[in-house]
GROMACS .gro file of C-alpha atoms in nm:
model
  206
    1UNK     CA    1   2.578  -5.197  -0.064
    2UNK     CA    2   2.363  -5.344   0.215
    3UNK     CA    3   2.624  -5.613   0.280
    4UNK     CA    4   2.911  -5.369   0.334
    5UNK     CA    5   2.685  -5.154   0.554
    6UNK     CA    6   2.594  -5.451   0.772
    7UNK     CA    7   2.954  -5.574   0.794
    8UNK     CA    8   3.079  -5.224   0.884
    9UNK     CA    9   2.826  -5.199   1.171
   10UNK     CA   10   2.816  -5.553   1.308
   11UNK     CA   11   3.054  -5.842   1.354
   12UNK     CA   12   2.993  -6.104   1.087
   13UNK     CA   13   3.184  -6.415   0.988
   14UNK     CA   14   3.286  -6.303   0.641
   15UNK     CA   15   3.184  -6.101   0.337
   16UNK     CA   16   3.163  -6.201  -0.029
   17UNK     CA   17   3.126  -5.915  -0.279
   18UNK     CA   18   3.010  -6.034  -0.622
   19UNK     CA   19   3.077  -5.783  -0.905
   20UNK     CA   20   3.055  -5.491  -0.659
   21UNK     CA   21   3.054  -5.118  -0.727
   22UNK     CA   22   3.263  -4.850  -0.556
   23UNK     CA   23   2.953  -4.634  -0.510
   24UNK     CA   24   2.643  -4.542  -0.704
   25UNK     CA   25   2.781  -4.219  -0.850
   26UNK     CA   26   3.117  -4.376  -0.936
   27UNK     CA   27   2.943  -4.609  -1.178
   28UNK     CA   28   2.861  -4.298  -1.382
   29UNK     CA   29   3.169  -4.091  -1.302
   30UNK     CA   30   3.484  -4.259  -1.163
   31UNK     CA   31   3.611  -3.930  -1.015
   32UNK     CA   32   3.311  -3.732  -0.886
   33UNK     CA   33   3.527  -3.550  -0.631
   34UNK     CA   34   3.743  -3.387  -0.898
   35UNK     CA   35   3.711  -3.017  -0.969
   36UNK     CA   36   3.404  -2.901  -1.161
   37UNK     CA   37   3.259  -3.246  -1.230
   38UNK     CA   38   2.885  -3.235  -1.314
   39UNK     CA   39   2.829  -3.535  -1.089
   40UNK     CA   40   2.956  -3.351  -0.780
   41UNK     CA   41   2.613  -3.191  -0.735
   42UNK     CA   42   2.476  -3.536  -0.651
   43UNK     CA   43   2.753  -3.639  -0.411
   44UNK     CA   44   2.534  -3.587  -0.105
   45UNK     CA   45   2.285  -3.833  -0.254
   46UNK     CA   46   2.543  -4.102  -0.332
   47UNK     CA   47   2.421  -4.447  -0.237
   48UNK     CA   48   2.608  -4.765  -0.152
   49UNK     CA   49   2.944  -4.597  -0.067
   50UNK     CA   50   3.120  -4.932  -0.055
   51UNK     CA   51   3.463  -4.774  -0.107
   52UNK     CA   52   3.431  -4.600   0.231
   53UNK     CA   53   3.260  -4.876   0.422
   54UNK     CA   54   3.492  -5.156   0.316
   55UNK     CA   55   3.783  -4.981   0.491
   56UNK     CA   56   3.617  -5.035   0.829
   57UNK     CA   57   3.528  -5.403   0.785
   58UNK     CA   58   3.732  -5.629   1.012
   59UNK     CA   59   3.608  -5.973   0.904
   60UNK     CA   60   3.747  -6.167   0.603
   61UNK     CA   61   3.646  -6.006   0.272
   62UNK     CA   62   3.645  -6.195  -0.059
   63UNK     CA   63   3.585  -5.997  -0.379
   64UNK     CA   64   3.515  -6.143  -0.723
   65UNK     CA   65   3.474  -5.945  -1.043
   66UNK     CA   66   3.488  -6.034  -1.413
   67UNK     CA   67   3.743  -5.837  -1.613
   68UNK     CA   68   3.501  -5.806  -1.906
   69UNK     CA   69   3.220  -5.660  -1.697
   70UNK     CA   70   3.047  -5.396  -1.912
   71UNK     CA   71   2.793  -5.298  -1.645
   72UNK     CA   72   3.013  -5.235  -1.340
   73UNK     CA   73   3.369  -5.190  -1.474
   74UNK     CA   74   3.631  -5.427  -1.339
   75UNK     CA   75   3.833  -5.156  -1.165
   76UNK     CA   76   3.548  -5.116  -0.913
   77UNK     CA   77   3.612  -5.463  -0.774
   78UNK     CA   78   3.988  -5.422  -0.789
   79UNK     CA   79   3.986  -5.090  -0.603
   80UNK     CA   80   3.758  -5.232  -0.335
   81UNK     CA   81   4.000  -5.520  -0.299
   82UNK     CA   82   4.289  -5.277  -0.248
   83UNK     CA   83   4.085  -5.061  -0.008
   84UNK     CA   84   4.011  -5.355   0.222
   85UNK     CA   85   4.223  -5.373   0.536
   86UNK     CA   86   4.522  -5.600   0.485
   87UNK     CA   87   4.421  -5.826   0.774
   88UNK     CA   88   4.079  -5.878   0.614
   89UNK     CA   89   4.183  -5.890   0.248
   90UNK     CA   90   4.147  -6.239   0.107
   91UNK     CA   91   4.277  -6.296  -0.247
   92UNK     CA   92   4.028  -6.177  -0.507
   93UNK     CA   93   3.893  -6.385  -0.792
   94UNK     CA   94   3.907  -6.191  -1.122
   95UNK     CA   95   3.846  -6.423  -1.421
   96UNK     CA   96   3.966  -6.266  -1.745
   97UNK     CA   97   3.678  -6.386  -1.965
   98UNK     CA   98   3.387  -6.323  -1.727
   99UNK     CA   99   3.139  -6.035  -1.748
  100UNK     CA  100   2.889  -5.910  -1.492
  101UNK     CA  101   2.642  -6.197  -1.469
  102UNK     CA  102   2.842  -6.500  -1.582
  103UNK     CA  103   3.109  -6.548  -1.317
  104UNK     CA  104   2.970  -6.892  -1.239
  105UNK     CA  105   2.913  -7.003  -1.597
  106UNK     CA  106   3.256  -6.893  -1.720
  107UNK     CA  107   3.437  -7.147  -1.501
  108UNK     CA  108   3.219  -7.331  -1.251
  109UNK     CA  109   3.507  -7.536  -1.109
  110UNK     CA  110   3.720  -7.229  -1.037
  111UNK     CA  111   3.426  -7.028  -0.904
  112UNK     CA  112   3.307  -7.284  -0.653
  113UNK     CA  113   3.666  -7.374  -0.568
  114UNK     CA  114   3.737  -7.014  -0.466
  115UNK     CA  115   3.412  -6.988  -0.270
  116UNK     CA  116   3.480  -7.319  -0.094
  117UNK     CA  117   3.833  -7.212   0.000
  118UNK     CA  118   3.709  -6.883   0.147
  119UNK     CA  119   3.425  -7.044   0.341
  120UNK     CA  120   3.669  -7.302   0.477
  121UNK     CA  121   3.886  -7.021   0.617
  122UNK     CA  122   3.580  -6.846   0.763
  123UNK     CA  123   3.472  -7.169   0.931
  124UNK     CA  124   3.817  -7.219   1.083
  125UNK     CA  125   3.816  -6.863   1.219
  126UNK     CA  126   3.470  -6.917   1.369
  127UNK     CA  127   3.609  -7.228   1.540
  128UNK     CA  128   3.874  -7.020   1.714
  129UNK     CA  129   4.163  -7.105   1.481
  130UNK     CA  130   4.383  -6.812   1.388
  131UNK     CA  131   4.394  -6.783   1.009
  132UNK     CA  132   4.599  -6.527   0.822
  133UNK     CA  133   4.469  -6.404   0.485
  134UNK     CA  134   4.665  -6.575   0.205
  135UNK     CA  135   4.719  -6.237   0.037
  136UNK     CA  136   5.094  -6.276   0.025
  137UNK     CA  137   5.083  -6.586  -0.189
  138UNK     CA  138   5.247  -6.543  -0.527
  139UNK     CA  139   4.975  -6.526  -0.796
  140UNK     CA  140   4.958  -6.826  -1.025
  141UNK     CA  141   4.989  -6.801  -1.403
  142UNK     CA  142   4.995  -6.424  -1.408
  143UNK     CA  143   5.051  -6.263  -1.744
  144UNK     CA  144   5.057  -5.892  -1.805
  145UNK     CA  145   4.906  -5.793  -2.138
  146UNK     CA  146   5.004  -5.464  -2.299
  147UNK     CA  147   4.763  -5.329  -2.559
  148UNK     CA  148   4.752  -4.999  -2.742
  149UNK     CA  149   4.380  -5.011  -2.818
  150UNK     CA  150   4.120  -4.842  -2.600
  151UNK     CA  151   3.960  -5.175  -2.513
  152UNK     CA  152   4.008  -5.293  -2.157
  153UNK     CA  153   4.312  -5.524  -2.137
  154UNK     CA  154   4.299  -5.859  -1.969
  155UNK     CA  155   4.550  -5.780  -1.699
  156UNK     CA  156   4.518  -6.102  -1.505
  157UNK     CA  157   4.524  -6.461  -1.617
  158UNK     CA  158   4.209  -6.671  -1.605
  159UNK     CA  159   4.112  -6.756  -1.250
  160UNK     CA  160   4.394  -6.554  -1.096
  161UNK     CA  161   4.386  -6.500  -0.721
  162UNK     CA  162   4.579  -6.179  -0.672
  163UNK     CA  163   4.771  -6.062  -0.368
  164UNK     CA  164   4.892  -5.717  -0.265
  165UNK     CA  165   5.076  -5.611  -0.579
  166UNK     CA  166   4.913  -5.428  -0.867
  167UNK     CA  167   4.976  -5.647  -1.167
  168UNK     CA  168   4.906  -5.403  -1.448
  169UNK     CA  169   4.713  -5.095  -1.557
  170UNK     CA  170   4.345  -5.083  -1.632
  171UNK     CA  171   4.188  -4.798  -1.826
  172UNK     CA  172   3.905  -4.599  -1.678
  173UNK     CA  173   3.630  -4.421  -1.867
  174UNK     CA  174   3.682  -4.046  -1.879
  175UNK     CA  175   3.336  -3.991  -1.739
  176UNK     CA  176   3.042  -4.224  -1.724
  177UNK     CA  177   2.939  -4.504  -1.961
  178UNK     CA  178   3.168  -4.577  -2.252
  179UNK     CA  179   2.888  -4.507  -2.502
  180UNK     CA  180   2.940  -4.135  -2.441
  181UNK     CA  181   2.600  -4.050  -2.294
  182UNK     CA  182   2.744  -3.877  -1.989
  183UNK     CA  183   2.988  -3.669  -2.195
  184UNK     CA  184   2.708  -3.562  -2.430
  185UNK     CA  185   2.491  -3.465  -2.134
  186UNK     CA  186   2.777  -3.265  -1.985
  187UNK     CA  187   2.815  -3.076  -2.315
  188UNK     CA  188   2.443  -3.008  -2.330
  189UNK     CA  189   2.381  -3.218  -2.640
  190UNK     CA  190   2.117  -3.438  -2.478
  191UNK     CA  191   1.776  -3.309  -2.380
  192UNK     CA  192   1.645  -3.434  -2.046
  193UNK     CA  193   1.331  -3.335  -1.853
  194UNK     CA  194   1.390  -3.053  -1.610
  195UNK     CA  195   1.557  -2.798  -1.837
  196UNK     CA  196   1.898  -2.948  -1.920
  197UNK     CA  197   2.036  -2.979  -2.271
  198UNK     CA  198   1.943  -2.870  -2.622
  199UNK     CA  199   1.573  -2.815  -2.670
  200UNK     CA  200   1.500  -2.830  -2.300
  201UNK     CA  201   1.294  -2.511  -2.320
  202UNK     CA  202   1.047  -2.690  -2.545
  203UNK     CA  203   0.973  -2.953  -2.283
  204UNK     CA  204   0.663  -2.927  -2.073
  205UNK     CA  205   0.736  -2.853  -1.707
  206UNK     CA  206   0.729  -3.153  -1.474
   0.00000   0.00000   0.00000
């Protein structure tokens, strides 16, 4: 959030987004702008609108996100990667086995190799050398996996650096966390302070 804000307002050498989110509300509801979504009432309070800010960043942007992230779903990082301007879009690093907090531990060699490669390009640009983003490189060892289960598929191979093409589909939660809390709240089955949900009338006023 703060990084994309700074990079959208000032000229910086480069940006690395580590397991980023599209925006605060989109962690709960991937489509808050759709018709009659409960989350739309909070849209004016949305924080860290990275999906809007990343479109205005002109420096190199490198995004990494584990495909097994159960805190910030993987599609957040992938969509931010696609939303980045083509001239600033460096290949993303999306390890298939990594979650939210173990990108380094999953494959240290690949992680630091990708970081080193990006920083090398940033250093060359800072030295006045014209460097084009290697986004058009053909991805290495890409394998599309088709699954019929509701579990998130591993669309990309381990350590894949993707380019411009979408390599497969990735399911999105219907609304909010996959444990169903948001859906239950929407249906009024969860009691929360402030008068929302079953039994709310029995709660003491705040």
